[in-house]
Amino acid sequence: MSELESRINEANVELIEDSNSCSLTYLILKRMIDIMVSIVGVVITAPIMLLTAIAIKLESHGPVIFSQTRLGKNGQEFTIYKFRSMVKNAEKHTGAVWAQENDSRVTNVGNFIRKTRIDELPQFFNILKGDMTLVGPRPERPCLTEEFHDEYCGFKSRLLVKPGVTGLAQVKGGYELTPGQKLRFDKLYIKQRSLLLDLEIMIRTAVVMIIGHGAR
């Protein structure tokens, strides 16, 4: 084994140990906060979600809700829910493609709800189901996870924790970051996660929703 491979393995082992060392108190409180915030969030944003659904229907044909298979904690597959922000069958001719800034497949309504993170509101239901958490690495599709893992060593280490609606990578740059850069922020979050860091990320996410910068 080369010195580089040895360092990578040591780093991954350290990350696994850090992810397992989170206190039970933190995990219980995090889940309680997830449930309370999601219930309140659904109630408060119900009018926004209704208006968003109407706007999507008026602009383009297709379903209001976009569902897709993503990988959760420990690689478990689940169905994620979002408001549809792209044209219907956006990947019919291209296959799985990672969304980019100024993506031509995004509708006018879609552009607005992506910048303000409104498209993520249906994921309150993913949180209530236990598939996701408020703060954590963003969940990725199985095929893209394999692709990125081949290109960026340790990409699957993101699966050590439950995926989030928002995360450190999203408030640090969003579309401006490469998968490799996002991976570094995700690893940093896994290593340093705490209720205080979660609160900071949620506050910064609220700022992103207001100014529309850094959304992904």
Coordinates of C-alpha atoms in Angstrom, one line a residue:
M1 CA 0.0 0.0 0.0
S2 CA 1.4 3.4 -1.0
E3 CA 1.8 6.2 1.6
L4 CA -1.0 8.2 -0.1
E5 CA -3.4 5.3 0.2
S6 CA -2.4 4.8 3.8
R7 CA -3.2 8.4 4.6
I8 CA -6.5 8.2 2.9
N9 CA -7.5 5.1 4.8
E10 CA -6.4 6.7 8.1
A11 CA -8.5 9.8 7.3
N12 CA -11.5 7.6 6.5
V13 CA -11.1 5.6 9.7
E14 CA -10.8 8.8 11.7
L15 CA -14.0 10.2 10.1
I16 CA -15.9 7.0 10.9
E17 CA -14.7 7.2 14.5
D18 CA -15.8 10.8 14.7
S19 CA -19.2 10.0 13.2
N20 CA -19.8 7.3 15.8
S21 CA -18.6 9.4 18.7
C22 CA -21.5 11.8 18.6
S23 CA -23.3 11.7 21.9
L24 CA -26.7 10.1 22.3
T25 CA -28.0 13.3 23.8
Y26 CA -27.0 15.2 20.6
L27 CA -28.8 12.7 18.3
I28 CA -32.0 12.7 20.5
L29 CA -32.1 16.5 20.6
K30 CA -31.4 16.7 16.9
R31 CA -34.3 14.4 16.1
M32 CA -36.6 16.3 18.4
I33 CA -35.7 19.6 16.8
D34 CA -36.2 18.0 13.3
I35 CA -39.7 17.0 14.2
M36 CA -40.7 20.2 15.9
V37 CA -39.3 22.5 13.2
S38 CA -40.8 20.3 10.4
I39 CA -44.3 20.4 11.9
V40 CA -44.2 24.1 12.4
G41 CA -42.6 24.6 9.0
V42 CA -45.4 22.7 7.2
V43 CA -48.0 24.8 9.0
I44 CA -46.3 28.2 8.4
T45 CA -45.3 27.5 4.8
A46 CA -48.5 25.8 3.7
P47 CA -49.7 29.0 1.9
I48 CA -46.3 29.3 0.1
M49 CA -46.4 25.7 -0.9
L50 CA -50.0 26.1 -2.3
L51 CA -49.0 29.2 -4.3
T52 CA -45.9 27.4 -5.6
A53 CA -47.9 24.5 -6.7
I54 CA -50.3 26.8 -8.6
A55 CA -47.4 28.7 -10.2
I56 CA -45.7 25.5 -11.4
K57 CA -48.9 24.2 -13.0
L58 CA -49.6 27.5 -14.7
E59 CA -46.1 27.6 -16.3
S60 CA -45.5 24.1 -17.5
H61 CA -47.0 20.7 -18.0
G62 CA -46.1 17.9 -15.6
P63 CA -46.4 17.0 -11.9
V64 CA -46.0 19.6 -9.2
I65 CA -43.9 17.3 -7.0
F66 CA -40.7 15.8 -8.3
S67 CA -39.7 12.6 -6.6
Q68 CA -36.4 10.7 -7.0
T69 CA -34.4 7.9 -5.4
R70 CA -31.6 9.1 -3.2
L71 CA -29.1 7.5 -0.8
G72 CA -29.6 8.0 2.9
K73 CA -27.6 7.0 5.9
N74 CA -25.6 3.8 5.4
G75 CA -26.5 3.8 1.8
Q76 CA -30.2 3.1 2.3
E77 CA -32.4 4.2 -0.6
F78 CA -35.3 6.5 -0.1
T79 CA -37.6 8.7 -2.1
I80 CA -36.9 12.5 -1.9
Y81 CA -39.7 15.0 -2.6
K82 CA -39.2 18.5 -4.1
F83 CA -41.2 21.0 -6.0
R84 CA -40.5 20.4 -9.7
S85 CA -38.2 23.2 -10.9
M86 CA -37.2 21.8 -14.3
V87 CA -39.2 21.0 -17.5
K88 CA -40.9 17.6 -17.6
N89 CA -38.6 14.7 -18.4
A90 CA -35.6 16.9 -18.1
E91 CA -33.1 14.0 -18.3
K92 CA -34.9 11.9 -20.9
H93 CA -32.2 12.5 -23.5
T94 CA -29.2 13.2 -21.3
G95 CA -29.5 10.6 -18.5
A96 CA -28.4 11.5 -15.0
V97 CA -26.8 14.9 -15.1
W98 CA -25.7 17.0 -12.1
A99 CA -27.6 20.3 -12.0
Q100 CA -25.5 23.4 -12.8
E101 CA -25.8 27.1 -12.3
N102 CA -27.9 28.7 -15.1
D103 CA -29.2 25.3 -16.1
S104 CA -31.3 25.6 -19.3
R105 CA -33.7 22.9 -18.1
V106 CA -34.8 25.0 -15.2
T107 CA -38.1 26.9 -15.7
N108 CA -38.7 30.5 -14.7
V109 CA -40.7 29.5 -11.6
G110 CA -38.1 26.8 -11.0
N111 CA -35.3 29.4 -11.1
F112 CA -37.0 31.4 -8.4
I113 CA -37.9 28.5 -6.1
R114 CA -34.4 27.1 -6.3
K115 CA -32.7 30.4 -5.5
T116 CA -35.0 30.8 -2.4
R117 CA -34.9 27.1 -1.5
I118 CA -38.7 26.9 -1.7
D119 CA -38.3 23.8 -3.9
E120 CA -37.0 22.0 -0.8
L121 CA -40.0 22.6 1.4
P122 CA -41.7 19.2 0.6
Q123 CA -38.6 17.7 2.3
F124 CA -40.2 18.5 5.7
F125 CA -42.2 15.3 5.0
N126 CA -38.9 13.4 4.4
I127 CA -37.7 14.6 7.8
L128 CA -40.9 13.6 9.5
K129 CA -40.6 10.1 7.9
G130 CA -37.1 9.9 9.3
D131 CA -35.3 9.8 5.9
M132 CA -33.6 13.1 6.4
T133 CA -32.6 15.7 8.9
L134 CA -32.6 19.5 8.8
V135 CA -28.8 19.8 8.6
G136 CA -26.5 17.3 7.0
P137 CA -24.8 16.4 3.7
R138 CA -27.2 16.7 0.7
P139 CA -28.4 13.3 -0.5
E140 CA -27.3 12.2 -3.9
R141 CA -28.5 9.7 -6.5
P142 CA -27.1 6.2 -6.4
C143 CA -25.5 6.5 -9.9
L144 CA -23.9 9.8 -9.2
T145 CA -22.7 8.7 -5.9
E146 CA -20.8 5.8 -7.6
E147 CA -19.5 8.2 -10.3
F148 CA -18.3 10.8 -7.7
H149 CA -16.8 8.1 -5.5
D150 CA -14.6 7.0 -8.4
E151 CA -13.5 10.6 -9.0
Y152 CA -13.3 11.9 -5.4
C153 CA -11.9 9.4 -2.9
G154 CA -14.1 9.1 0.2
F155 CA -17.3 10.5 -1.4
K156 CA -19.3 7.7 0.2
S157 CA -18.1 8.8 3.6
R158 CA -21.0 11.3 3.4
L159 CA -23.3 8.3 3.9
L160 CA -22.1 7.9 7.5
V161 CA -24.8 10.3 8.7
K162 CA -28.4 11.1 7.8
P163 CA -28.7 13.5 4.8
G164 CA -30.0 17.0 5.3
V165 CA -32.2 19.6 3.7
T166 CA -29.3 22.0 4.0
G167 CA -25.7 21.7 4.9
L168 CA -22.4 23.4 5.4
A169 CA -21.5 23.0 1.7
Q170 CA -24.8 24.7 0.7
V171 CA -24.2 27.8 2.8
K172 CA -20.5 28.0 1.8
G173 CA -21.1 28.2 -1.9
G174 CA -23.8 26.0 -3.4
Y175 CA -23.6 26.0 -7.2
E176 CA -20.1 27.6 -7.1
L177 CA -18.6 24.5 -5.5
T178 CA -17.4 21.4 -7.3
P179 CA -18.4 17.9 -5.9
G180 CA -14.9 17.6 -4.5
Q181 CA -15.2 21.0 -2.6
K182 CA -18.6 20.0 -1.3
L183 CA -17.2 16.7 -0.1
R184 CA -14.6 18.6 2.0
F185 CA -17.3 20.7 3.6
D186 CA -19.4 17.6 4.2
K187 CA -16.5 15.8 5.9
L188 CA -15.8 18.9 8.0
Y189 CA -19.4 18.9 9.1
I190 CA -19.4 15.2 10.0
K191 CA -16.3 15.7 12.1
Q192 CA -17.4 18.9 13.9
R193 CA -21.2 18.5 14.0
S194 CA -23.0 19.9 17.0
L195 CA -26.3 21.6 17.9
L196 CA -24.5 25.0 17.7
L197 CA -23.1 24.3 14.3
D198 CA -26.5 23.1 13.1
L199 CA -28.1 26.3 14.4
E200 CA -25.5 28.4 12.6
I201 CA -26.1 26.5 9.3
M202 CA -29.9 27.0 9.7
I203 CA -29.5 30.7 10.3
R204 CA -27.2 31.1 7.3
T205 CA -29.7 29.0 5.2
A206 CA -32.4 31.5 6.1
V207 CA -30.1 34.3 4.8
V208 CA -29.6 32.3 1.6
M209 CA -33.4 32.0 1.2
I210 CA -33.7 35.8 1.5
I211 CA -30.8 36.9 -0.8
G212 CA -31.0 33.9 -3.2
H213 CA -27.3 33.2 -3.2
G214 CA -25.6 29.8 -2.7
A215 CA -28.7 27.7 -3.4
R216 CA -28.4 24.2 -4.6

